[in-house]
Coordinates of C-alpha atoms in Angstrom, one line a residue:
M1 CA 138.0 84.6 115.2
P2 CA 134.6 86.1 115.4
M3 CA 135.6 89.2 117.2
S4 CA 134.0 91.9 115.7
S5 CA 135.6 94.6 118.0
R6 CA 138.7 96.3 118.3
S7 CA 138.2 95.8 122.2
L8 CA 140.5 92.7 122.7
S9 CA 143.3 93.9 124.4
R10 CA 146.8 91.6 124.5
T11 CA 150.9 92.6 124.8
A12 CA 151.7 95.9 126.3
A13 CA 155.1 96.2 125.1
L14 CA 154.4 93.9 121.7
A15 CA 154.7 97.5 120.0
A16 CA 158.2 98.2 122.2
A17 CA 159.3 94.8 120.8
V18 CA 158.6 95.3 117.6
A19 CA 159.8 99.4 117.4
L20 CA 163.4 97.3 118.6
L21 CA 163.6 95.0 116.2
G22 CA 166.0 97.1 114.2
G23 CA 168.4 97.2 117.5
L24 CA 168.4 93.1 117.8
A25 CA 171.6 91.5 116.7
T26 CA 169.5 88.6 114.0
A27 CA 170.0 87.7 109.5
P28 CA 167.3 87.7 108.1
A29 CA 166.0 84.8 106.3
H30 CA 168.0 85.3 103.6
A31 CA 170.9 84.8 105.2
A32 CA 173.8 83.1 103.6
T33 CA 173.4 79.6 105.6
T34 CA 175.6 78.9 108.5
D35 CA 176.3 76.0 111.6
Q36 CA 176.8 78.7 114.6
R37 CA 173.6 77.9 116.2
Q38 CA 174.3 74.3 115.7
R39 CA 177.4 74.2 117.7
D40 CA 175.6 76.6 120.4
F41 CA 173.3 74.1 120.6
A42 CA 176.6 71.3 121.2
A43 CA 178.3 73.5 123.7
A44 CA 175.1 74.8 125.8
A45 CA 174.5 70.5 125.7
A46 CA 178.2 69.9 127.1
E47 CA 178.4 72.5 128.9
F48 CA 175.4 71.4 131.3
G49 CA 175.3 67.8 131.2
V50 CA 172.1 68.1 129.1
P51 CA 171.5 65.0 125.7
L52 CA 171.8 67.4 123.3
D53 CA 168.8 65.0 121.5
V54 CA 167.2 66.5 124.0
L55 CA 167.8 69.9 124.1
L56 CA 167.9 70.1 120.2
G57 CA 164.7 67.9 121.0
V58 CA 162.9 70.6 123.6
S59 CA 163.7 73.6 121.2
Y60 CA 162.3 72.3 118.0
L61 CA 158.7 71.3 120.0
E62 CA 158.6 75.5 121.0
S63 CA 160.3 77.0 118.0
R64 CA 161.6 75.0 115.6
W65 CA 164.7 76.2 116.2
D66 CA 164.1 79.9 114.9
F67 CA 165.1 83.3 116.3
N68 CA 161.4 84.9 114.9
G69 CA 162.8 88.5 115.3
G70 CA 163.7 88.6 118.8
T71 CA 159.6 89.4 118.9
P72 CA 157.6 86.3 121.3
S73 CA 155.5 83.7 120.7
T74 CA 151.9 83.7 121.7
A75 CA 152.8 82.1 125.1
A76 CA 155.4 85.2 125.9
G77 CA 158.4 83.1 125.0
Y78 CA 162.0 84.6 123.2
G79 CA 163.9 82.8 121.5
P80 CA 165.0 79.0 120.0
M81 CA 164.3 77.9 123.4
H82 CA 160.9 80.1 124.6
L83 CA 162.2 81.4 126.7
T84 CA 159.1 83.7 129.0
D85 CA 158.3 87.0 130.2
L86 CA 155.6 87.9 130.4
R87 CA 156.9 91.1 131.8
E88 CA 158.6 92.3 128.6
A89 CA 155.4 91.2 126.4
G90 CA 153.0 93.1 128.7
V91 CA 149.6 93.8 128.0
A92 CA 148.2 96.1 125.8
G93 CA 147.0 96.9 121.9
T94 CA 143.6 95.7 120.0
H95 CA 141.7 93.3 117.5
H96 CA 143.3 92.5 114.5
D97 CA 140.3 93.2 112.3
V98 CA 138.1 96.2 112.3
G99 CA 136.0 95.0 110.2
S100 CA 131.8 94.2 110.6
E101 CA 131.3 90.5 110.5
D102 CA 128.7 89.5 111.5
P103 CA 129.9 85.6 113.0
R104 CA 126.8 84.2 112.0
G105 CA 126.3 86.0 108.8
D106 CA 122.8 84.5 108.5
D107 CA 120.4 86.7 107.2
A108 CA 117.3 85.6 108.5
R109 CA 118.6 86.6 112.2
P110 CA 119.9 90.1 113.3
A111 CA 123.4 90.5 113.1
L112 CA 125.8 89.5 116.1
H113 CA 127.8 92.0 117.3
P114 CA 129.0 91.3 120.9
Q115 CA 131.8 93.3 122.9
A116 CA 134.6 91.5 124.5
G117 CA 135.7 92.0 127.9
P118 CA 139.5 93.1 128.4
D119 CA 141.7 90.4 127.3
V120 CA 143.5 88.0 130.5
P121 CA 147.6 87.5 130.2
P122 CA 148.3 83.6 131.0
Q123 CA 149.1 82.9 134.2
G124 CA 151.8 81.2 135.7
G125 CA 155.5 79.7 134.5
L126 CA 156.4 83.0 132.2
Q127 CA 159.0 84.5 133.4
T128 CA 161.7 81.3 133.0
V129 CA 163.6 84.0 131.4
D130 CA 164.1 85.4 135.1
E131 CA 164.9 82.1 136.4
A132 CA 167.5 81.2 133.5
A133 CA 168.4 84.7 134.3
Q134 CA 169.8 83.8 137.8
L135 CA 171.3 80.6 136.7
L136 CA 173.7 82.1 134.4
K137 CA 174.1 85.1 135.9
T138 CA 173.2 87.9 133.6
D139 CA 169.8 89.7 132.6
A140 CA 166.6 89.1 130.8
K141 CA 167.2 91.4 127.5
T142 CA 170.3 89.1 127.2
L143 CA 168.1 85.8 127.0
R144 CA 165.4 87.7 124.7
T145 CA 167.6 88.9 121.7
D146 CA 170.9 86.9 122.0
T147 CA 170.8 83.4 120.6
T148 CA 173.8 81.8 122.0
Q149 CA 172.8 83.0 125.5
N150 CA 168.8 81.3 125.1
I151 CA 169.7 78.0 123.9
R152 CA 171.9 78.5 127.3
G153 CA 169.6 79.4 129.1
G154 CA 167.3 77.2 128.2
A155 CA 170.0 73.8 128.7
A156 CA 170.3 75.2 132.6
L157 CA 166.4 75.0 133.0
L158 CA 166.5 71.4 131.8
A159 CA 169.9 70.4 133.5
K160 CA 167.7 72.2 136.6
Y161 CA 164.8 70.2 136.5
H162 CA 166.1 67.2 136.0
L163 CA 168.7 67.3 139.1
G164 CA 168.0 64.1 141.3
Q165 CA 165.9 62.1 138.4
T166 CA 167.3 59.3 136.6
G167 CA 166.0 60.0 133.0
W168 CA 165.3 63.4 131.1
Y169 CA 160.9 62.7 130.4
D170 CA 160.3 64.6 134.1
A171 CA 162.4 67.6 132.9
V172 CA 161.2 68.1 129.6
A173 CA 157.7 68.0 130.7
R174 CA 158.6 70.6 133.1
Y175 CA 160.0 72.1 130.8
S176 CA 156.8 73.1 128.7
G177 CA 154.8 74.6 131.7
A178 CA 152.0 72.8 131.5
D179 CA 150.3 71.2 134.3
Q180 CA 150.8 67.2 134.1
A181 CA 148.4 65.7 131.6
A182 CA 149.2 68.3 128.5
G183 CA 153.0 68.2 130.1
Q184 CA 153.0 64.7 129.2
T185 CA 151.8 65.2 125.9
F186 CA 154.8 67.8 124.6
A187 CA 157.2 65.7 126.2
D188 CA 156.1 62.1 124.1
E189 CA 156.4 65.0 121.2
V190 CA 159.7 65.7 122.5
F191 CA 160.6 62.0 122.0
A192 CA 159.0 61.1 118.7
T193 CA 161.1 63.9 116.9
I194 CA 164.1 62.6 118.8
K195 CA 163.0 59.3 117.5
S196 CA 162.6 60.6 113.7
G197 CA 165.3 63.2 113.6
V198 CA 164.7 66.3 111.7
S199 CA 166.4 69.1 109.6
R200 CA 166.3 72.4 108.6
T201 CA 167.3 75.9 107.7
T202 CA 166.1 78.3 110.0
D203 CA 164.3 81.9 109.8
D204 CA 167.7 83.7 109.9
G205 CA 169.9 81.1 108.4
Q206 CA 171.2 78.5 110.7
L207 CA 171.5 75.4 109.6
V208 CA 170.5 72.8 112.2
T209 CA 170.4 68.7 112.6
L210 CA 168.6 66.7 115.2
A211 CA 170.2 63.3 113.9
A212 CA 167.3 60.3 114.2
T213 CA 167.9 57.7 117.3
P214 CA 165.3 55.2 116.0
G215 CA 165.8 53.2 119.3
V216 CA 165.1 55.8 121.8
T217 CA 162.8 54.7 124.4
V218 CA 160.1 56.9 125.6
P219 CA 159.8 56.4 129.5
Q220 CA 155.9 54.4 131.0
H221 CA 153.6 56.7 132.7
A222 CA 150.3 56.4 133.3
E223 CA 148.3 56.9 130.3
V224 CA 145.8 60.5 130.8
A225 CA 142.3 59.7 129.7
N226 CA 140.9 62.6 127.9
P227 CA 137.4 63.7 129.0
A228 CA 134.7 60.8 127.8
N229 CA 132.8 64.1 126.5
V230 CA 134.7 65.4 123.9
E231 CA 135.8 64.5 120.2
C232 CA 139.9 64.5 120.2
P233 CA 142.1 62.0 119.4
R234 CA 143.9 59.7 121.8
T235 CA 147.4 61.3 121.3
V236 CA 146.4 64.6 121.5
T237 CA 145.5 66.5 126.0
C238 CA 142.1 67.6 126.0
E239 CA 139.4 69.3 128.2
S240 CA 136.1 70.1 128.1
V241 CA 134.8 73.5 128.2
P242 CA 131.6 73.7 126.9
A243 CA 129.6 76.7 125.1
P244 CA 126.1 77.1 126.3
Y245 CA 123.2 76.5 124.0
Q246 CA 121.2 79.3 126.4
E247 CA 117.7 81.2 126.2
L248 CA 117.9 84.8 126.7
P249 CA 116.1 88.0 126.9
G250 CA 113.9 89.4 123.8
N251 CA 113.5 86.2 122.3
D252 CA 117.2 85.8 121.8
Y253 CA 119.5 83.1 122.9
G254 CA 123.1 82.2 122.9
N255 CA 126.0 80.6 121.2
H256 CA 125.5 78.3 119.3
D257 CA 122.7 76.1 117.0
L258 CA 122.0 72.5 118.2
A259 CA 121.7 70.6 115.0
N260 CA 122.5 66.5 114.2
R261 CA 125.4 66.5 111.8
P262 CA 126.7 65.1 110.3
V263 CA 123.5 63.8 109.1
S264 CA 121.3 66.7 108.8
Q265 CA 124.2 67.9 106.9
K266 CA 127.6 67.0 105.3
I267 CA 130.6 68.6 107.8
D268 CA 132.8 69.9 104.1
H269 CA 135.2 72.4 105.6
I270 CA 137.5 72.8 108.9
V271 CA 138.2 76.8 109.7
I272 CA 141.2 77.6 111.0
H273 CA 140.9 81.0 113.2
D274 CA 143.1 82.5 115.7
T275 CA 141.3 84.0 119.0
E276 CA 142.9 87.7 118.6
G277 CA 143.5 86.7 122.4
Y278 CA 145.3 84.5 125.3
W279 CA 143.9 81.3 126.4
D280 CA 141.9 82.7 129.8
S281 CA 140.0 85.4 128.5
V282 CA 139.0 83.3 125.0
L283 CA 137.8 80.1 126.6
K284 CA 135.4 82.8 129.2
L285 CA 134.4 84.3 125.5
A286 CA 133.5 80.8 124.7
Q287 CA 131.4 80.7 128.1
D288 CA 129.3 83.6 127.4
P289 CA 125.8 82.7 125.9
T290 CA 125.6 86.8 125.0
Y291 CA 129.3 86.0 123.1
V292 CA 129.5 83.9 119.8
S293 CA 130.8 80.2 119.4
W294 CA 133.8 78.0 118.2
N295 CA 134.1 74.6 118.2
Y296 CA 137.8 74.1 119.4
T297 CA 140.8 76.1 121.0
V298 CA 144.7 74.8 120.9
R299 CA 146.9 76.6 123.4
S300 CA 149.9 77.8 122.3
A301 CA 152.2 77.0 124.9
D302 CA 151.6 73.4 124.6
G303 CA 148.7 72.4 122.4
L304 CA 146.0 71.6 124.8
I305 CA 142.8 71.3 123.4
A306 CA 139.6 72.5 125.0
Q307 CA 136.4 71.7 122.7
H308 CA 133.5 73.8 123.3
V309 CA 130.3 73.4 121.0
P310 CA 129.9 69.3 119.7
T311 CA 130.8 68.9 116.0
K312 CA 127.0 68.0 115.0
D313 CA 126.4 71.4 116.2
V314 CA 126.1 74.5 114.5
A315 CA 128.7 77.3 115.5
W316 CA 128.6 80.6 115.3
H317 CA 132.8 81.6 114.5
A318 CA 132.9 81.9 110.1
G319 CA 130.7 85.1 109.0
N320 CA 128.7 83.2 107.0
W321 CA 125.7 80.6 107.5
Y322 CA 126.1 78.6 104.8
I323 CA 130.2 77.5 106.1
N324 CA 129.1 77.9 109.7
A325 CA 126.9 75.0 109.2
K326 CA 128.7 72.7 106.7
S327 CA 132.5 73.3 108.9
I328 CA 134.3 73.0 112.2
G329 CA 135.9 75.5 113.5
V330 CA 139.1 75.3 115.5
E331 CA 140.7 78.5 117.0
H332 CA 145.2 78.7 118.0
E333 CA 145.8 80.8 120.8
G334 CA 147.6 84.1 119.0
F335 CA 147.9 86.9 117.0
A336 CA 147.2 87.9 113.1
A337 CA 150.1 90.5 112.4
K338 CA 151.5 91.5 115.6
G339 CA 155.2 90.0 116.2
T340 CA 153.9 87.4 118.0
W341 CA 154.2 83.9 116.4
Y342 CA 153.2 79.8 116.9
T343 CA 154.6 77.3 118.6
E344 CA 155.2 73.9 117.1
A345 CA 153.9 72.5 120.1
M346 CA 150.6 74.5 118.9
Y347 CA 150.7 73.5 115.4
R348 CA 151.0 69.7 115.7
S349 CA 148.8 69.8 118.4
S350 CA 146.1 71.2 115.6
A351 CA 147.3 69.0 113.0
K352 CA 146.7 66.5 114.9
L353 CA 143.5 67.3 116.0
V354 CA 142.5 68.2 112.4
G355 CA 143.5 65.1 110.6
Y356 CA 141.4 63.3 113.1
L357 CA 138.1 65.0 112.5
A358 CA 138.8 65.5 108.7
R359 CA 139.6 61.5 108.4
K360 CA 136.1 61.1 111.1
Y361 CA 133.8 63.8 108.6
G362 CA 135.3 62.6 104.8
I363 CA 136.4 65.6 105.0
P364 CA 139.4 66.4 102.0
L365 CA 142.8 67.5 103.3
D366 CA 143.2 70.1 100.7
R367 CA 142.8 74.3 100.5
A368 CA 139.2 74.1 99.3
H369 CA 138.6 72.5 102.2
I370 CA 140.7 73.5 105.2
I371 CA 140.5 76.9 105.0
G372 CA 141.5 80.1 107.1
H373 CA 138.6 82.4 108.5
D374 CA 140.6 84.5 105.6
N375 CA 139.0 82.5 102.9
V376 CA 135.2 82.2 103.8
P377 CA 133.8 84.9 101.9
G378 CA 131.4 87.6 102.4
T379 CA 127.5 86.4 102.0
I380 CA 126.6 89.1 99.7
P381 CA 128.3 92.4 98.6
S382 CA 127.6 94.4 101.6
T383 CA 129.1 92.4 104.5
I384 CA 132.9 91.6 102.0
A385 CA 134.4 94.6 103.4
G386 CA 133.9 93.4 106.9
M387 CA 134.7 89.5 106.9
H388 CA 137.9 88.5 109.3
W389 CA 141.1 87.5 107.6
D390 CA 142.8 85.2 110.7
P391 CA 145.0 83.2 110.9
G392 CA 146.5 86.1 108.8
P393 CA 149.7 85.6 105.7
F394 CA 152.3 84.4 108.9
W395 CA 150.3 80.8 109.0
D396 CA 153.1 77.9 107.7
W397 CA 150.2 76.8 105.9
S398 CA 152.5 74.7 103.9
H399 CA 154.7 73.3 107.6
Y400 CA 150.6 72.8 108.8
F401 CA 150.3 70.4 105.9
D402 CA 153.2 68.5 106.3
L403 CA 152.2 67.9 109.7
L404 CA 149.0 66.9 108.5
G405 CA 150.9 64.6 106.6
A406 CA 149.4 65.8 103.4
P407 CA 152.8 67.9 101.6
L408 CA 150.8 70.4 99.0
G409 CA 151.5 70.9 95.4
G410 CA 154.6 68.9 93.1
F411 CA 151.9 66.4 91.3
G412 CA 151.8 68.2 88.0
L413 CA 153.7 68.4 84.4
P414 CA 155.9 71.4 83.7
G415 CA 153.8 73.2 81.5
S416 CA 150.3 72.5 83.9
S417 CA 147.6 74.9 83.2
L418 CA 146.8 75.0 87.1
V419 CA 149.5 75.8 90.2
T420 CA 149.4 75.4 93.5
I421 CA 151.3 78.5 95.1
D422 CA 154.2 77.5 97.6
P423 CA 156.4 79.3 98.3
D424 CA 159.8 79.1 100.7
F425 CA 158.2 80.5 103.6
A426 CA 161.0 81.6 105.5
K427 CA 162.6 83.1 102.6
N428 CA 159.2 84.8 101.3
Q429 CA 158.4 88.2 103.1
P430 CA 156.1 90.3 101.7
A431 CA 156.3 94.5 102.8
F432 CA 153.3 94.4 104.5
T433 CA 152.1 97.1 106.2
G434 CA 150.1 97.9 109.5
C435 CA 150.6 95.0 111.6
D436 CA 151.2 97.2 114.5
S437 CA 149.3 100.9 113.7
A438 CA 147.8 102.0 109.7
G439 CA 150.4 102.1 106.8
T440 CA 153.5 101.7 109.6
P441 CA 156.3 98.7 107.7
C442 CA 156.1 95.3 109.7
A443 CA 158.5 93.7 111.1
P444 CA 160.1 91.5 108.1
R445 CA 158.8 88.9 108.8
G446 CA 158.1 85.1 106.5
S447 CA 154.6 84.8 105.3
E448 CA 152.3 82.2 103.0
A449 CA 150.9 84.6 101.1
V450 CA 152.4 85.5 97.0
V451 CA 151.2 88.7 95.7
L452 CA 149.8 89.8 93.0
H453 CA 150.1 92.6 90.3
S454 CA 148.3 94.4 87.5
Q455 CA 151.8 93.3 85.2
P456 CA 154.3 91.5 85.0
S457 CA 156.0 94.2 87.3
E458 CA 157.1 95.2 90.7
S459 CA 156.1 98.5 89.8
S460 CA 152.8 97.8 88.4
P461 CA 149.8 98.1 90.6
L462 CA 148.1 95.3 92.5
L463 CA 144.7 94.0 91.8
V464 CA 141.5 95.7 92.3
D465 CA 139.0 93.9 94.7
V466 CA 135.7 96.0 94.3
G467 CA 134.5 94.1 97.3
L468 CA 137.3 95.4 99.7
H469 CA 137.3 98.6 97.5
P470 CA 134.2 99.5 96.1
Q471 CA 135.7 102.7 94.7
G472 CA 137.8 100.9 92.6
T473 CA 141.4 101.2 94.0
P474 CA 143.8 99.0 93.7
S475 CA 144.5 96.5 97.3
T476 CA 147.1 97.6 99.6
M477 CA 150.1 96.4 100.9
D478 CA 148.1 96.5 104.4
V479 CA 148.4 93.5 106.8
A480 CA 144.5 93.4 106.4
D481 CA 143.8 93.6 102.9
V482 CA 143.6 90.5 100.8
G483 CA 142.3 92.0 98.2
S484 CA 145.3 91.0 95.5
R485 CA 147.2 87.9 97.7
A486 CA 147.1 84.1 96.5
A487 CA 147.5 81.9 100.1
T488 CA 149.9 79.0 100.1
G489 CA 148.2 75.5 99.1
Q490 CA 145.9 77.6 97.2
Q491 CA 145.3 76.5 93.5
Y492 CA 144.4 78.6 90.8
A493 CA 144.7 78.6 86.8
V494 CA 147.9 79.9 84.9
A495 CA 146.1 83.3 82.7
G496 CA 149.5 84.1 81.1
T497 CA 153.9 83.8 81.7
S498 CA 156.2 86.1 80.8
G499 CA 160.0 85.9 81.2
D500 CA 160.5 84.6 85.1
W501 CA 156.3 86.3 85.6
T502 CA 153.6 84.0 85.9
A503 CA 149.5 85.2 85.9
I504 CA 146.4 83.6 87.5
W505 CA 142.7 84.3 87.1
F506 CA 141.6 85.9 90.4
L507 CA 138.5 88.0 90.9
G508 CA 138.3 88.1 87.2
Q509 CA 141.6 89.6 86.5
K510 CA 145.2 88.6 85.8
G511 CA 147.1 88.2 88.8
W512 CA 151.0 88.2 88.3
F513 CA 153.8 87.2 90.6
H514 CA 157.0 87.2 90.0
N515 CA 157.8 82.7 89.7
P516 CA 161.1 82.5 88.4
R517 CA 162.5 78.6 87.9
K518 CA 164.7 78.2 90.6
A519 CA 163.4 79.6 92.6
S520 CA 159.5 78.7 92.1
V521 CA 156.7 80.0 94.7
A522 CA 154.1 78.1 92.7
K523 CA 154.4 74.1 91.8
P524 CA 152.6 72.8 88.6
A525 CA 149.0 70.8 89.6
I526 CA 146.8 68.4 88.6
G527 CA 142.7 68.9 88.6
L528 CA 139.6 70.3 87.5
V529 CA 139.1 74.1 86.4
V530 CA 135.3 75.4 84.9
T531 CA 134.9 78.0 82.9
P532 CA 131.4 79.5 81.5
K533 CA 129.7 77.2 79.5
P534 CA 129.6 78.5 75.3
G535 CA 127.4 81.5 74.7
L536 CA 127.5 83.0 78.8
A537 CA 129.5 86.0 77.9
T538 CA 129.7 86.8 81.9
I539 CA 128.1 84.5 85.3
P540 CA 127.3 85.3 88.7
V541 CA 129.5 84.7 91.9
Y542 CA 128.3 83.5 95.1
G543 CA 129.3 83.6 98.4
R544 CA 126.6 80.7 99.5
A545 CA 125.2 77.8 97.9
Y546 CA 122.1 78.6 98.7
P547 CA 118.8 76.7 97.2
E548 CA 116.1 77.9 94.7
P549 CA 113.3 79.4 96.6
E550 CA 111.2 76.8 95.5
A551 CA 112.6 74.1 97.9
Y552 CA 111.7 75.9 101.1
P553 CA 108.4 74.8 103.1
A554 CA 106.2 77.2 103.1
N555 CA 106.0 78.6 106.6
L556 CA 109.6 79.0 105.5
T557 CA 111.3 82.9 104.0
P558 CA 113.0 81.8 101.0
Q559 CA 117.2 82.8 101.1
A560 CA 118.0 85.2 98.5
I561 CA 120.4 84.2 96.4
T562 CA 122.2 87.4 95.8
P563 CA 125.7 87.4 93.9
L564 CA 128.8 88.8 94.5
P565 CA 129.7 91.9 92.8
Y566 CA 132.7 90.8 90.4
T567 CA 132.5 89.2 87.3
L568 CA 133.9 85.9 85.6
A569 CA 133.9 86.1 82.4
A570 CA 134.2 83.9 79.1
G571 CA 137.2 82.4 79.1
Q572 CA 138.6 82.4 82.6
R573 CA 138.6 79.9 84.5
Y574 CA 139.1 78.5 87.8
S575 CA 140.0 75.6 90.1
S576 CA 137.3 73.2 91.0
A577 CA 136.5 72.2 94.5
G578 CA 134.4 69.5 93.1
V579 CA 129.8 70.0 92.8
V580 CA 127.9 70.6 96.6
G581 CA 124.4 70.3 96.6
S582 CA 122.7 73.8 97.6
E583 CA 121.4 73.3 101.2
Y584 CA 119.6 76.1 104.1
Y585 CA 119.8 75.5 107.6
S586 CA 116.8 77.3 109.0
A587 CA 117.5 77.3 113.0
T588 CA 116.0 81.0 114.3
T589 CA 114.3 79.7 117.3
F590 CA 116.2 78.3 120.5
D591 CA 113.9 75.7 119.7
V592 CA 114.9 72.5 117.8
A593 CA 111.4 71.0 117.1
D594 CA 111.5 74.6 114.7
H595 CA 114.9 74.0 113.3
V596 CA 114.8 72.9 109.7
V597 CA 117.6 71.9 107.1
V598 CA 116.2 72.9 103.3
K599 CA 118.1 70.8 100.5
G600 CA 116.9 72.2 96.7
K601 CA 117.8 70.9 93.4
L602 CA 119.9 73.1 92.6
K603 CA 123.8 72.4 92.1
Y604 CA 126.8 74.7 92.7
V605 CA 130.8 74.5 92.3
Q606 CA 133.2 75.7 94.9
I607 CA 135.9 77.6 93.1
Q608 CA 138.8 79.7 94.5
F609 CA 137.8 82.4 92.9
G610 CA 140.0 85.2 94.8
H611 CA 142.1 85.5 98.0
R612 CA 138.3 83.6 99.3
I613 CA 136.3 80.6 98.3
A614 CA 133.5 80.9 96.1
F615 CA 130.4 79.2 94.6
V616 CA 129.5 79.3 91.3
K617 CA 125.6 77.4 89.5
A618 CA 126.7 74.2 88.6
D619 CA 124.5 75.0 85.4
D620 CA 126.4 78.0 84.0
V621 CA 129.8 76.1 83.7
R622 CA 131.5 73.3 82.1
F623 CA 134.3 71.1 83.4
L624 CA 137.8 71.0 81.7
P625 CA 141.4 69.0 82.9
A626 CA 143.8 70.7 84.0
F627 CA 147.5 68.8 84.5

């Protein structure tokens, strides 16, 4: 998210919880598949008189039946049943990013680095582990760390909430811990899952199946109407928490810019963030005129959505003014690196929102346009190192795009010169460091990231990112270092193969990753790639698509067209996301009458250049098909 200090506090015992991982009874994601968890669900359902499909459906909406290594969710929930324990999750920690990002990213204004106040843990309904422990006559630690007992605890709670009722809908809604509207949305999702059915292998090797029940009926209930001033699909619960457009002393103002999109500018991107803070604190920040802004926040526990900035207006969220002016920012309650995980309820609610926005504004459902904050480029060489990197390598892009109805990859022919990165999220566990402290190994977790090497060997150095490491040293396995890391859904041109290894063009280099045929982490793709036109030895790469100086009116200072410090040489190829026009939104005063959209004749091509997107001038490249 657009927070540039390390001042946001969070879960006190997270570090301790991660330190205890070695003592937890958890199996690695690559363990042999078993059906023990399926049998645990069946036994608990029978013991407490809960319909098996209800128990499975609730658990799926909370955790997708995963154990998550015994770490808490961002709503302090543990285990497959998401039993909540804020006492153990606690309150401490630091912001994920030591970077110096200016959330506005506009050279025409002074850099903005507001300080966030202390984080506020979520309130209410966060000790269901104690309630379950009392019902089972056991202790909270057992329910957090033993999946069998965790499932029994969840079943006991559902049975208690159902007491005296004829159906299970209200008990399911209460289980979410949400208010009436969000609880209904949660229950609707649970029963929709029961109707459709689902089967998957969990992060610790458990095959669990919820058989489809097409005839299941959802009890009739009063439709909860979202406020008239929020832009949300009818299938999610939204509230309005407006960000202030307010004049401040010293000819300053905050915390966003009024605009008239898409009439004034086309919206090209939706940027996925995580908050690095709890819901209550983050919503207070969104209402602070001296802070920064984003369009939406999604809550972890139940998927409730708050809208802060109308989509027609420009929020200050991505650290790149060109991207800000042409994007919508969606924050998710969560943490990019710590031992927490994103709930299924949040993934589903977010996917419904993003799908709605993409349809409304004609935004393609691909990873060139639905991007993470970590995919937003630095504006000029000096800003690259400070760019944020949320939602981080533990955001499940493949699952997210499944929920969007736009599954990633699988459309090319074998041997295609273009690939889509798509590892098995649960089995793909890079050995990252720095989740809790610099140099300390992170707990093994599923990841969307594929690490790149300079040679087809695990022992070879990682690639060099001169923007992040100007001294020319190789990138590292620090969780924040995206200099040698391809992300799920991104497409790259193939630069070579060697046995079980594939190379892609990445930041002007060949990046090698292990890609055996029987356990591939990339799929052949179809698309267009760009390469320098004949006669050009190298071409510049840019972090924004600004107009030529002649396009600006006389009263505006032209924005510099500054190349990034990378080389795109003849013979290299990069995936194209299409041609874009050159634009600059001049909005430096509180008076919107002074705001101007400058559009030039210069054309750019958006490319997948490294982990982050970039732009090249259309006149510098030629297009080639890849299939």
